[in-house]
């Protein structure tokens, strides 16, 4: 079982829709959680960190469920520019982070 | 402030050739890493460094060497290229473990 698992998608949604992705992790000792965004043929960029209490940044909301070992990303009012691959990243006490394979989002007019 | 830079952007090698992928950052970050990204596999850590003179292996280190003689530079050397090393290589840096990593634009390598 891979340490960090994501549904590869693609999630195909119309503009204005709300879409949610989940990411499950296997290491219960994991301490840090992030969502990165990667545009086609570009480098990954940090979208947001994920905190135990949940956090929001504009249209994006991230949540952590330690009991069930998953993190989620909710995007409200989807824009065409949200089309990208969303990578879940989990790290434990050491430096070595583990990346999920990514979830592809396509927002269409 | 250029961030993380990588050269070359594209490279084609023949099996058995060697080469060095360059990575530099101007943010005075202590942590630097090399990843490879393959279709369906996600990003996998090759080697990383927590400071000048200190390097360690990641998940897939075989066939690659690194060194960190300065804070700014972290080159990745392919000793004898193999077709299995065809991939996109990303260099990343961060202030410390855990928080945001800044990625370079990547090097697309093809080994024939």
mmCIF file of C-alpha atoms in Angstrom:
data_model
loop_
_atom_site.group_PDB
_atom_site.id
_atom_site.type_symbol
_atom_site.label_atom_id
_atom_site.label_comp_id
_atom_site.label_asym_id
_atom_site.label_seq_id
_atom_site.Cartn_x
_atom_site.Cartn_y
_atom_site.Cartn_z
ATOM 1 C CA UNK A 1 0.000 0.000 0.000
ATOM 2 C CA UNK A 2 1.406 3.381 -1.012
ATOM 3 C CA UNK A 3 1.989 5.722 1.910
ATOM 4 C CA UNK A 4 -0.037 8.559 0.419
ATOM 5 C CA UNK A 5 -2.953 7.804 -1.873
ATOM 6 C CA UNK A 6 -5.025 10.084 -4.053
ATOM 7 C CA UNK A 7 -7.727 9.493 -6.624
ATOM 8 C CA UNK A 8 -5.988 10.441 -9.896
ATOM 9 C CA UNK A 9 -9.262 11.681 -11.447
ATOM 10 C CA UNK A 10 -9.704 13.574 -13.630
ATOM 11 C CA UNK A 11 -12.417 15.492 -11.872
ATOM 12 C CA UNK A 12 -14.296 17.287 -14.626
ATOM 13 C CA UNK A 13 -16.488 20.100 -13.258
ATOM 14 C CA UNK A 14 -18.232 23.202 -14.646
ATOM 15 C CA UNK A 15 -17.231 26.700 -13.645
ATOM 16 C CA UNK A 16 -18.802 27.695 -10.362
ATOM 17 C CA UNK A 17 -18.999 24.161 -9.020
ATOM 18 C CA UNK A 18 -17.712 23.000 -5.667
ATOM 19 C CA UNK A 19 -15.293 20.096 -5.772
ATOM 20 C CA UNK A 20 -13.510 18.155 -3.045
ATOM 21 C CA UNK A 21 -10.483 15.890 -3.062
ATOM 22 C CA UNK A 22 -9.355 13.494 -0.381
ATOM 23 C CA UNK A 23 -5.928 12.103 0.336
ATOM 24 C CA UNK A 24 -5.268 9.180 2.692
ATOM 25 C CA UNK A 25 -1.982 8.480 4.434
ATOM 26 C CA UNK A 26 -0.757 5.332 6.120
ATOM 27 C CA UNK A 27 1.795 6.619 8.652
ATOM 28 C CA UNK A 28 -0.042 7.582 11.838
ATOM 29 C CA UNK A 29 3.089 9.416 13.038
ATOM 30 C CA UNK A 30 2.855 11.935 10.190
ATOM 31 C CA UNK A 31 3.131 15.478 11.433
ATOM 32 C CA UNK A 32 2.947 17.901 8.514
ATOM 33 C CA UNK A 33 0.455 18.051 5.699
ATOM 34 C CA UNK A 34 0.299 20.193 2.581
ATOM 35 C CA UNK A 35 -1.507 20.641 -0.686
ATOM 36 C CA UNK A 36 0.567 21.637 -3.712
ATOM 37 C CA UNK A 37 -0.685 22.665 -7.118
ATOM 38 C CA UNK A 38 1.076 21.659 -10.327
ATOM 39 C CA UNK A 39 0.165 23.106 -13.685
ATOM 40 C CA UNK A 40 0.860 21.103 -16.827
ATOM 41 C CA UNK A 41 4.608 20.842 -17.497
ATOM 42 C CA UNK A 42 5.397 23.197 -14.615
ATOM 43 C CA UNK A 43 6.893 22.809 -11.168
ATOM 44 C CA UNK A 44 4.754 22.146 -8.070
ATOM 45 C CA UNK A 45 3.894 25.164 -5.924
ATOM 46 C CA UNK A 46 2.568 25.229 -2.391
ATOM 47 C CA UNK A 47 -1.173 25.867 -2.305
ATOM 48 C CA UNK A 48 -1.701 25.629 1.426
ATOM 49 C CA UNK A 49 -0.615 23.914 4.589
ATOM 50 C CA UNK A 50 -3.174 21.796 6.430
ATOM 51 C CA UNK A 51 -3.707 22.331 10.129
ATOM 52 C CA UNK A 52 -5.545 20.149 12.618
ATOM 53 C CA UNK A 53 -8.197 22.801 13.134
ATOM 54 C CA UNK A 54 -8.739 23.184 9.402
ATOM 55 C CA UNK A 55 -7.869 26.294 7.460
ATOM 56 C CA UNK A 56 -9.308 28.406 4.715
ATOM 57 C CA UNK A 57 -7.730 30.596 2.067
ATOM 58 C CA UNK A 58 -10.317 32.339 -0.053
ATOM 59 C CA UNK A 59 -12.182 29.688 -2.032
ATOM 60 C CA UNK A 60 -9.967 26.884 -0.724
ATOM 61 C CA UNK A 61 -10.521 24.959 2.493
ATOM 62 C CA UNK A 62 -8.209 22.252 3.806
ATOM 63 C CA UNK A 63 -8.994 19.855 6.616
ATOM 64 C CA UNK A 64 -7.180 17.114 8.482
ATOM 65 C CA UNK A 65 -8.799 14.065 10.028
ATOM 66 C CA UNK A 66 -6.157 12.327 12.117
ATOM 67 C CA UNK A 67 -8.475 9.581 13.356
ATOM 68 C CA UNK A 68 -9.243 8.423 9.819
ATOM 69 C CA UNK A 69 -5.852 9.506 8.479
ATOM 70 C CA UNK A 70 -6.920 11.670 5.593
ATOM 71 C CA UNK A 71 -6.725 15.257 4.484
ATOM 72 C CA UNK A 72 -9.132 17.028 2.195
ATOM 73 C CA UNK A 73 -9.192 20.019 -0.110
ATOM 74 C CA UNK A 74 -12.428 21.794 -0.956
ATOM 75 C CA UNK A 75 -12.594 24.303 -3.805
ATOM 76 C CA UNK A 76 -15.665 26.514 -3.993
ATOM 77 C CA UNK A 77 -16.832 28.498 -7.032
ATOM 78 C CA UNK A 78 -14.352 26.754 -9.357
ATOM 79 C CA UNK A 79 -12.589 28.895 -11.959
ATOM 80 C CA UNK A 80 -11.102 27.829 -15.289
ATOM 81 C CA UNK A 81 -7.731 28.775 -13.820
ATOM 82 C CA UNK A 82 -8.142 26.140 -11.092
ATOM 83 C CA UNK A 83 -7.514 23.438 -13.700
ATOM 84 C CA UNK A 84 -4.342 21.705 -12.534
ATOM 85 C CA UNK A 85 -3.068 18.667 -10.675
ATOM 86 C CA UNK A 86 -3.320 18.845 -6.884
ATOM 87 C CA UNK A 87 -0.636 17.011 -4.937
ATOM 88 C CA UNK A 88 -1.028 15.876 -1.368
ATOM 89 C CA UNK A 89 2.191 15.932 0.676
ATOM 90 C CA UNK A 90 2.747 14.290 4.051
ATOM 91 C CA UNK A 91 5.852 14.301 6.198
ATOM 92 C CA UNK A 92 6.757 12.727 9.512
ATOM 93 C CA UNK A 93 9.481 13.601 11.955
ATOM 94 C CA UNK A 94 12.246 13.304 9.383
ATOM 95 C CA UNK A 95 12.772 15.665 6.469
ATOM 96 C CA UNK A 96 11.642 13.193 3.839
ATOM 97 C CA UNK A 97 8.200 14.214 2.580
ATOM 98 C CA UNK A 98 5.978 11.803 0.685
ATOM 99 C CA UNK A 99 4.065 13.065 -2.316
ATOM 100 C CA UNK A 100 0.825 11.599 -3.539
ATOM 101 C CA UNK A 101 0.496 10.948 -7.248
ATOM 102 C CA UNK A 102 -1.870 13.871 -7.636
ATOM 103 C CA UNK A 103 -5.502 14.485 -8.525
ATOM 104 C CA UNK A 104 -6.260 16.088 -11.866
ATOM 105 C CA UNK A 105 -8.931 18.799 -11.962
ATOM 106 C CA UNK A 106 -10.444 20.097 -15.184
ATOM 107 C CA UNK A 107 -12.803 23.054 -14.923
ATOM 108 C CA UNK A 108 -14.821 23.652 -18.100
ATOM 109 C CA UNK A 109 -16.969 26.620 -19.181
ATOM 110 C CA UNK B 1 15.706 37.158 -6.476
ATOM 111 C CA UNK B 2 15.745 34.289 -8.997
ATOM 112 C CA UNK B 3 14.524 31.605 -6.560
ATOM 113 C CA UNK B 4 15.543 28.086 -7.625
ATOM 114 C CA UNK B 5 17.171 27.758 -11.035
ATOM 115 C CA UNK B 6 17.960 24.569 -12.934
ATOM 116 C CA UNK B 7 20.009 23.912 -16.030
ATOM 117 C CA UNK B 8 19.643 22.530 -18.583
ATOM 118 C CA UNK B 9 15.889 22.636 -19.286
ATOM 119 C CA UNK B 10 16.109 19.707 -21.708
ATOM 120 C CA UNK B 11 18.745 17.031 -22.265
ATOM 121 C CA UNK B 12 19.059 13.917 -24.401
ATOM 122 C CA UNK B 13 21.713 11.363 -23.457
ATOM 123 C CA UNK B 14 22.822 8.038 -24.802
ATOM 124 C CA UNK B 15 22.966 5.025 -22.521
ATOM 125 C CA UNK B 16 26.206 5.045 -20.558
ATOM 126 C CA UNK B 17 26.880 8.762 -20.815
ATOM 127 C CA UNK B 18 27.342 10.846 -17.694
ATOM 128 C CA UNK B 19 26.153 14.339 -16.967
ATOM 129 C CA UNK B 20 25.463 16.817 -14.198
ATOM 130 C CA UNK B 21 22.168 18.583 -13.621
ATOM 131 C CA UNK B 22 22.735 21.963 -12.043
ATOM 132 C CA UNK B 23 20.609 23.504 -9.308
ATOM 133 C CA UNK B 24 21.113 26.824 -7.545
ATOM 134 C CA UNK B 25 19.063 28.902 -5.113
ATOM 135 C CA UNK B 26 19.554 32.447 -3.888
ATOM 136 C CA UNK B 27 17.226 32.358 -0.882
ATOM 137 C CA UNK B 28 19.870 31.174 1.605
ATOM 138 C CA UNK B 29 17.869 27.994 2.232
ATOM 139 C CA UNK B 30 19.571 25.256 4.213
ATOM 140 C CA UNK B 31 17.533 22.367 2.815
ATOM 141 C CA UNK B 32 17.796 21.279 -0.825
ATOM 142 C CA UNK B 33 16.420 18.202 -2.566
ATOM 143 C CA UNK B 34 16.297 16.426 -5.885
ATOM 144 C CA UNK B 35 13.131 14.698 -7.059
ATOM 145 C CA UNK B 36 12.193 12.793 -10.160
ATOM 146 C CA UNK B 37 8.657 12.772 -11.521
ATOM 147 C CA UNK B 38 7.405 9.968 -13.730
ATOM 148 C CA UNK B 39 3.907 9.487 -15.152
ATOM 149 C CA UNK B 40 1.700 7.721 -12.628
ATOM 150 C CA UNK B 41 4.457 7.643 -10.002
ATOM 151 C CA UNK B 42 4.341 11.093 -8.466
ATOM 152 C CA UNK B 43 7.393 12.879 -7.137
ATOM 153 C CA UNK B 44 10.089 10.661 -5.616
ATOM 154 C CA UNK B 45 12.974 11.948 -3.553
ATOM 155 C CA UNK B 46 16.426 11.049 -4.912
ATOM 156 C CA UNK B 47 18.862 12.817 -2.554
ATOM 157 C CA UNK B 48 18.640 15.690 -0.150
ATOM 158 C CA UNK B 49 20.885 17.979 1.865
ATOM 159 C CA UNK B 50 20.260 19.732 5.162
ATOM 160 C CA UNK B 51 23.223 22.055 4.796
ATOM 161 C CA UNK B 52 26.569 22.569 3.106
ATOM 162 C CA UNK B 53 28.682 19.433 3.376
ATOM 163 C CA UNK B 54 25.757 17.214 4.405
ATOM 164 C CA UNK B 55 23.858 14.962 2.023
ATOM 165 C CA UNK B 56 21.661 11.901 2.433
ATOM 166 C CA UNK B 57 19.774 9.413 0.314
ATOM 167 C CA UNK B 58 16.106 9.619 -0.431
ATOM 168 C CA UNK B 59 13.747 7.006 -1.793
ATOM 169 C CA UNK B 60 15.446 6.315 -5.160
ATOM 170 C CA UNK B 61 19.181 7.188 -4.900
ATOM 171 C CA UNK B 62 20.713 4.459 -7.074
ATOM 172 C CA UNK B 63 22.544 5.749 -10.140
ATOM 173 C CA UNK B 64 22.817 9.310 -8.813
ATOM 174 C CA UNK B 65 25.412 11.230 -6.830
ATOM 175 C CA UNK B 66 25.189 14.610 -5.148
ATOM 176 C CA UNK B 67 27.451 17.002 -3.311
ATOM 177 C CA UNK B 68 26.820 20.253 -1.437
ATOM 178 C CA UNK B 69 29.948 22.357 -1.233
ATOM 179 C CA UNK B 70 28.049 25.650 -0.880
ATOM 180 C CA UNK B 71 24.661 26.675 0.477
ATOM 181 C CA UNK B 72 23.607 27.869 -2.974
ATOM 182 C CA UNK B 73 24.437 24.901 -5.222
ATOM 183 C CA UNK B 74 23.293 21.289 -5.237
ATOM 184 C CA UNK B 75 24.290 19.457 -8.448
ATOM 185 C CA UNK B 76 22.975 16.007 -9.330
ATOM 186 C CA UNK B 77 25.292 13.682 -11.216
ATOM 187 C CA UNK B 78 24.208 10.764 -13.357
ATOM 188 C CA UNK B 79 27.176 8.424 -13.461
ATOM 189 C CA UNK B 80 26.152 6.139 -16.331
ATOM 190 C CA UNK B 81 22.783 7.060 -17.780
ATOM 191 C CA UNK B 82 20.166 4.341 -18.318
ATOM 192 C CA UNK B 83 16.806 4.509 -20.126
ATOM 193 C CA UNK B 84 15.117 4.012 -16.724
ATOM 194 C CA UNK B 85 16.426 7.450 -15.769
ATOM 195 C CA UNK B 86 14.310 9.145 -18.407
ATOM 196 C CA UNK B 87 12.229 11.501 -16.312
ATOM 197 C CA UNK B 88 11.574 15.074 -15.265
ATOM 198 C CA UNK B 89 13.941 16.170 -12.513
ATOM 199 C CA UNK B 90 13.027 18.872 -10.022
ATOM 200 C CA UNK B 91 15.296 20.565 -7.545
ATOM 201 C CA UNK B 92 13.702 22.123 -4.455
ATOM 202 C CA UNK B 93 14.827 24.172 -1.489
ATOM 203 C CA UNK B 94 13.319 25.170 1.842
ATOM 204 C CA UNK B 95 14.277 27.163 4.891
ATOM 205 C CA UNK B 96 13.960 24.069 7.094
ATOM 206 C CA UNK B 97 12.201 20.723 7.207
ATOM 207 C CA UNK B 98 8.442 20.703 6.906
ATOM 208 C CA UNK B 99 7.406 24.105 5.600
ATOM 209 C CA UNK B 100 7.103 25.274 2.031
ATOM 210 C CA UNK B 101 9.466 23.872 -0.564
ATOM 211 C CA UNK B 102 10.320 26.011 -3.557
ATOM 212 C CA UNK B 103 10.801 24.068 -6.769
ATOM 213 C CA UNK B 104 12.904 24.878 -9.794
ATOM 214 C CA UNK B 105 11.377 24.723 -13.294
ATOM 215 C CA UNK B 106 12.640 21.184 -13.918
ATOM 216 C CA UNK B 107 14.953 19.387 -16.331
ATOM 217 C CA UNK B 108 13.415 17.019 -18.868
ATOM 218 C CA UNK B 109 15.894 14.198 -19.448
ATOM 219 C CA UNK B 110 15.642 11.519 -22.104
ATOM 220 C CA UNK B 111 18.069 8.604 -22.157
ATOM 221 C CA UNK B 112 18.166 6.656 -25.412
#
